[in-house]
PDB file of C-alpha atoms in Angstrom:
ATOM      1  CA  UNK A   1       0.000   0.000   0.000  1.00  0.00           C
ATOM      2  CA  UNK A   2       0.973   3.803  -0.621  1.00  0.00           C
ATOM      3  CA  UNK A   3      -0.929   6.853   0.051  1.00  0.00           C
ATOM      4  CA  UNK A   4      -1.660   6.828  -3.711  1.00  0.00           C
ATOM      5  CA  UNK A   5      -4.080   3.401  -2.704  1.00  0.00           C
ATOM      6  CA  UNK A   6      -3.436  -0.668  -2.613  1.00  0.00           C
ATOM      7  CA  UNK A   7      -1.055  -2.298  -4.729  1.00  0.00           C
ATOM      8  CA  UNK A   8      -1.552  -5.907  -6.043  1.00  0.00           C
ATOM      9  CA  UNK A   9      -3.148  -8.451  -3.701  1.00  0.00           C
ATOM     10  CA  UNK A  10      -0.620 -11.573  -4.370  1.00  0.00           C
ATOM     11  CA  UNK A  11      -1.482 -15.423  -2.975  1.00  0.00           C
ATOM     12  CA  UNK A  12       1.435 -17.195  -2.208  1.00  0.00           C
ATOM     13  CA  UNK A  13       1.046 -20.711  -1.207  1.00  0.00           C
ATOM     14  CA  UNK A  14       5.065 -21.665  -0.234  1.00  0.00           C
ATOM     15  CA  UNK A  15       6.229 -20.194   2.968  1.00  0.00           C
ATOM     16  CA  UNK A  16       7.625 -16.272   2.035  1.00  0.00           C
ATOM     17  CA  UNK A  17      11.554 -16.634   2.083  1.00  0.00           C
ATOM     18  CA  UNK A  18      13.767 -14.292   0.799  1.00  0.00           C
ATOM     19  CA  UNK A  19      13.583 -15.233  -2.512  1.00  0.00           C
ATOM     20  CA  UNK A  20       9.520 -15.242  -2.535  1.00  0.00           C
ATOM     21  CA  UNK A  21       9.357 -11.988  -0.610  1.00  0.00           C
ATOM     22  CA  UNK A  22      11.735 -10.244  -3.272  1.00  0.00           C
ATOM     23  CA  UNK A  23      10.129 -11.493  -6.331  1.00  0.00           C
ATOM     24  CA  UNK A  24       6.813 -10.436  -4.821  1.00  0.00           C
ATOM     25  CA  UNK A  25       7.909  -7.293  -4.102  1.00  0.00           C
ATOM     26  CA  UNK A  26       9.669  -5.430  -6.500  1.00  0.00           C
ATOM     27  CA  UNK A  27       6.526  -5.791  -9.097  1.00  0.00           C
ATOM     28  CA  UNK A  28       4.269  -4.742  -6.547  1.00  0.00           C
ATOM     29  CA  UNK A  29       6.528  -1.380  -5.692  1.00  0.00           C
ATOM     30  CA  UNK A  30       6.640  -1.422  -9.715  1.00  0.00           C
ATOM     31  CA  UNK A  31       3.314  -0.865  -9.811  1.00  0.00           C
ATOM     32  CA  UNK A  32       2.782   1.677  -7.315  1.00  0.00           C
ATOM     33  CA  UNK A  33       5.211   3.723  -7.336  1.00  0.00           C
ATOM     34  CA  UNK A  34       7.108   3.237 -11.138  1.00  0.00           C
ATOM     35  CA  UNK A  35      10.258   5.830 -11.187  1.00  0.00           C
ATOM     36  CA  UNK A  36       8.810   7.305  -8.492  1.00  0.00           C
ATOM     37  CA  UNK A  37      11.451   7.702  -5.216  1.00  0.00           C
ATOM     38  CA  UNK A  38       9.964   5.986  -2.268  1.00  0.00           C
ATOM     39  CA  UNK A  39      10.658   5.065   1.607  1.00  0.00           C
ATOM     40  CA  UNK A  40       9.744   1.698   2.319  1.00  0.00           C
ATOM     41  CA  UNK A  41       8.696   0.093   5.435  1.00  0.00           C
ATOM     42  CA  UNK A  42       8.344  -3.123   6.401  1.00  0.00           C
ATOM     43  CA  UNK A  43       8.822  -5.216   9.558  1.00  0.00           C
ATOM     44  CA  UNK A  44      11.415  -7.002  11.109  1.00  0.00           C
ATOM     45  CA  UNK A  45      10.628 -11.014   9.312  1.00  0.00           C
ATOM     46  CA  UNK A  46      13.490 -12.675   8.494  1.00  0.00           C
ATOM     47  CA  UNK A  47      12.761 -12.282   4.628  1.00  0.00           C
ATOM     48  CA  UNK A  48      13.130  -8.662   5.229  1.00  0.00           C
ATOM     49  CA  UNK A  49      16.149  -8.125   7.059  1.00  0.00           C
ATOM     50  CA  UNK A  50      18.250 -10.733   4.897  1.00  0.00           C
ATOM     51  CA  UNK A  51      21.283  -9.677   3.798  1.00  0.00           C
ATOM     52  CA  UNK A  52      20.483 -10.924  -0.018  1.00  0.00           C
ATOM     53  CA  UNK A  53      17.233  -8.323   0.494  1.00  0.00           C
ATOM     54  CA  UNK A  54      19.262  -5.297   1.958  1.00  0.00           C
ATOM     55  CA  UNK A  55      21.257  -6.097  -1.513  1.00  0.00           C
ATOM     56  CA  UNK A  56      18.215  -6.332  -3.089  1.00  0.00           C
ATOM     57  CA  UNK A  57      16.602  -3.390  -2.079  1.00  0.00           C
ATOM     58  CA  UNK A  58      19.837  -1.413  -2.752  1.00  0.00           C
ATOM     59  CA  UNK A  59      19.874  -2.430  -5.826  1.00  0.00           C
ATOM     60  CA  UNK A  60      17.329  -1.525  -6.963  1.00  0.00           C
ATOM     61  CA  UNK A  61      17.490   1.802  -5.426  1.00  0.00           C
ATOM     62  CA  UNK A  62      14.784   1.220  -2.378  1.00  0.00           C
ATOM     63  CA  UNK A  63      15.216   2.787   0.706  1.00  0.00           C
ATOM     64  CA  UNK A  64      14.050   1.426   3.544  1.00  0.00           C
ATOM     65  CA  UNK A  65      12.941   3.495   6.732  1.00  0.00           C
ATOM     66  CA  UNK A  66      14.827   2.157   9.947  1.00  0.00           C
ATOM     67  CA  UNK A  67      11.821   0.572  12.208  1.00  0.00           C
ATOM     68  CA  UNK A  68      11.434  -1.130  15.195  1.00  0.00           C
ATOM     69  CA  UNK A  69       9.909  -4.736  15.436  1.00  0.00           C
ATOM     70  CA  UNK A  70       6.298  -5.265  16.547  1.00  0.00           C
ATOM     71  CA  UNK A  71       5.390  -2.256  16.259  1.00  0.00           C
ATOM     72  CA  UNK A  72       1.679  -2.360  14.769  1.00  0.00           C
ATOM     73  CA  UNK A  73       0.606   0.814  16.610  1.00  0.00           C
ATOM     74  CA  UNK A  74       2.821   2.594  14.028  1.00  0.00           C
ATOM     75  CA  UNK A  75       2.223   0.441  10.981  1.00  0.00           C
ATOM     76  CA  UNK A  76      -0.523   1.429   8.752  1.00  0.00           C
ATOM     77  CA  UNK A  77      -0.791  -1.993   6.721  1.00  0.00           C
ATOM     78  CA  UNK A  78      -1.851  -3.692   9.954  1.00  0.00           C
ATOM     79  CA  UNK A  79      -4.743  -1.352   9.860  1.00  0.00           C
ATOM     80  CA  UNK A  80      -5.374  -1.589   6.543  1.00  0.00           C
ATOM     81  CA  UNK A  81      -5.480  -5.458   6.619  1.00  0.00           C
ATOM     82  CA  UNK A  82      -8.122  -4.741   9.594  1.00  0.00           C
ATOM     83  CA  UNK A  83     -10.215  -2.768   7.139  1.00  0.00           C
ATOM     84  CA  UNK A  84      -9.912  -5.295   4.665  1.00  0.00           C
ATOM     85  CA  UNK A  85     -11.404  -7.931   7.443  1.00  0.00           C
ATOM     86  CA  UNK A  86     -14.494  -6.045   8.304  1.00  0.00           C
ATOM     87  CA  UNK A  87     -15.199  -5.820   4.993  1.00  0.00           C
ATOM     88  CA  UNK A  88     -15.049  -9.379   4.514  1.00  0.00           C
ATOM     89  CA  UNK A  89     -17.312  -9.740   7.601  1.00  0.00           C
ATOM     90  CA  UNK A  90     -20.780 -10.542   6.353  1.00  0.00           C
ATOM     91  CA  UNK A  91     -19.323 -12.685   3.662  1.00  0.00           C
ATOM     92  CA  UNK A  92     -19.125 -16.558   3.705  1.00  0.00           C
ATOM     93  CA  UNK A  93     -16.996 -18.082   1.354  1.00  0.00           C
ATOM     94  CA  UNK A  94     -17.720 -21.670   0.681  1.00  0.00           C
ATOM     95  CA  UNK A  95     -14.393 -22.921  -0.685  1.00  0.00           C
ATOM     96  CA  UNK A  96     -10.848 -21.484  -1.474  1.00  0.00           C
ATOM     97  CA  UNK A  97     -12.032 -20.002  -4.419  1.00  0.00           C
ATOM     98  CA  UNK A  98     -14.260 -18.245  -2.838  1.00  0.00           C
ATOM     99  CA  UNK A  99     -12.401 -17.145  -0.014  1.00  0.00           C
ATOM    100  CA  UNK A 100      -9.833 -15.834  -2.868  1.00  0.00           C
ATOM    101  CA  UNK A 101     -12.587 -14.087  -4.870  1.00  0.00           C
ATOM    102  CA  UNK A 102     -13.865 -12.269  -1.450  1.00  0.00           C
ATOM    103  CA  UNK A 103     -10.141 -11.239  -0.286  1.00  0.00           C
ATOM    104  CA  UNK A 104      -9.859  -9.630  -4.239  1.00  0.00           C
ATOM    105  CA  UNK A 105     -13.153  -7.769  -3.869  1.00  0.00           C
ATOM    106  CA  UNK A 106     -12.437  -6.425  -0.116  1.00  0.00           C
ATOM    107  CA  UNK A 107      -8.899  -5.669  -0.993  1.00  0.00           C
ATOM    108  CA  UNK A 108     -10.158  -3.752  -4.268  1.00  0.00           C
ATOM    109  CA  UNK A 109     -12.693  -1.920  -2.689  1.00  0.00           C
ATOM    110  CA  UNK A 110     -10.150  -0.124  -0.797  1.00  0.00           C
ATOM    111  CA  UNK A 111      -9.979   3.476  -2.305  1.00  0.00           C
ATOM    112  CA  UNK A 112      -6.622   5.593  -2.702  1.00  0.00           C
ATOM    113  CA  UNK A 113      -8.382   8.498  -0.010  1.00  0.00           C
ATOM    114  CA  UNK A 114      -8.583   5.568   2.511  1.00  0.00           C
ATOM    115  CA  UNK A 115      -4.952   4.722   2.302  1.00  0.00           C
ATOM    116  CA  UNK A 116      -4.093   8.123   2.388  1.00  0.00           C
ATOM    117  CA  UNK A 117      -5.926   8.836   5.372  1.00  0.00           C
ATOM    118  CA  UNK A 118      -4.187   5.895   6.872  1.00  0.00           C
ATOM    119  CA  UNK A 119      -0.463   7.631   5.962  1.00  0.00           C
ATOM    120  CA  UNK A 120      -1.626  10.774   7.119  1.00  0.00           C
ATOM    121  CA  UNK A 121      -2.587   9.503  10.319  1.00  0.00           C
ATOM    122  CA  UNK A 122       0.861   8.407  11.379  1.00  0.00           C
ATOM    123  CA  UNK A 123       2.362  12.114  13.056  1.00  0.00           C
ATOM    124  CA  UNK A 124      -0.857  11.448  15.372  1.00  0.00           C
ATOM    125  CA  UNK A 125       0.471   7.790  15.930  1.00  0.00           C
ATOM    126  CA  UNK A 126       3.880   8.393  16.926  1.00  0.00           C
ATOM    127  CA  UNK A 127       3.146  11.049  19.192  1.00  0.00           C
ATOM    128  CA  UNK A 128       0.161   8.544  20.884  1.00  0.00           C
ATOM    129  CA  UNK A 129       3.095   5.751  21.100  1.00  0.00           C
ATOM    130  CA  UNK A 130       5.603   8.253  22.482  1.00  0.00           C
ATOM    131  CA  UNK A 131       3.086  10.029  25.483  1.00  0.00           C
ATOM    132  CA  UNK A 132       2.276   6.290  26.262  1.00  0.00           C
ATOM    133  CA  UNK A 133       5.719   5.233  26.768  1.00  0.00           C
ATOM    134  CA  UNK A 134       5.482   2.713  23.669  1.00  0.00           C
ATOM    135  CA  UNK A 135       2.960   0.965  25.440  1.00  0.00           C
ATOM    136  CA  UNK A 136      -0.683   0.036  23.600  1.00  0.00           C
ATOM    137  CA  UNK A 137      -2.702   2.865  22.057  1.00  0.00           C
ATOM    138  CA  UNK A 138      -6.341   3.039  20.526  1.00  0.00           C
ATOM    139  CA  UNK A 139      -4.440   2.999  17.132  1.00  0.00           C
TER     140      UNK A 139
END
């Protein structure tokens, strides 16, 4: 996801590795962002912090924004995916292909503004994090 809205919703059925979490990746920052510059963030995984992706992502020109782990208060995709779940509330998917059908159609419904919003927010959740000593916040 960017502030400009959701990037492509990929399935992956093998566990995400480096190799997996690179290939899946780079088209999906393709996509968003083009020739665009960009600060990435992502989480702590293995898959992330491998030394093939730091070579990866330097590379390919990506810079990364310096993070701490578990930190969900300050990561807007974690709210995003929550979105995404309360949309899917009221539906029942009967099989996998369902279930893969209803994850494209919450996922898609998601509008750039939303995502935005979401980006926007994060000034308002760092300060939240900070007055509560990094404890839990209502974000």
């Amino acid at each position: 996801m960017s502030s400009g809205g959701v990037g492509p919703l990929c399935f992956i059925t093998s566990r995400v590795n480096t190799a997996v979490y690179q290939q899946t990746l780079l088209p999906s920052a393709d996509e968003l962002y083009g020739d665009a510059d960009f600060i990435f963030q992502h989480d702590l995984a293995l898959a992330h912090t491998a030394k093939s992706t730091k070579t990866c992502f330097s590379d390919h020109g990506i810079t990364v924004l310096d993070w701490p782990a578990n930190s969900s208060d300050l990561n807007p995709i974690d709210n995003l995916w929550g979105i995404a779940k309360r949309k899917m509330r009221d539906m029942r998917p009967n099989n996998a292909v369902e279930l893969k059908a209803t994850n494209e159609a919450s996922w898609s419904s998601i509008k750039p503004p939303h995502c935005h919003r979401l980006i926007a927010s994060m000034p308002c959740c760092i300060e939240a994090v900070i007055n509560a000593k990094g404890t839990q916040t209502k974000y």
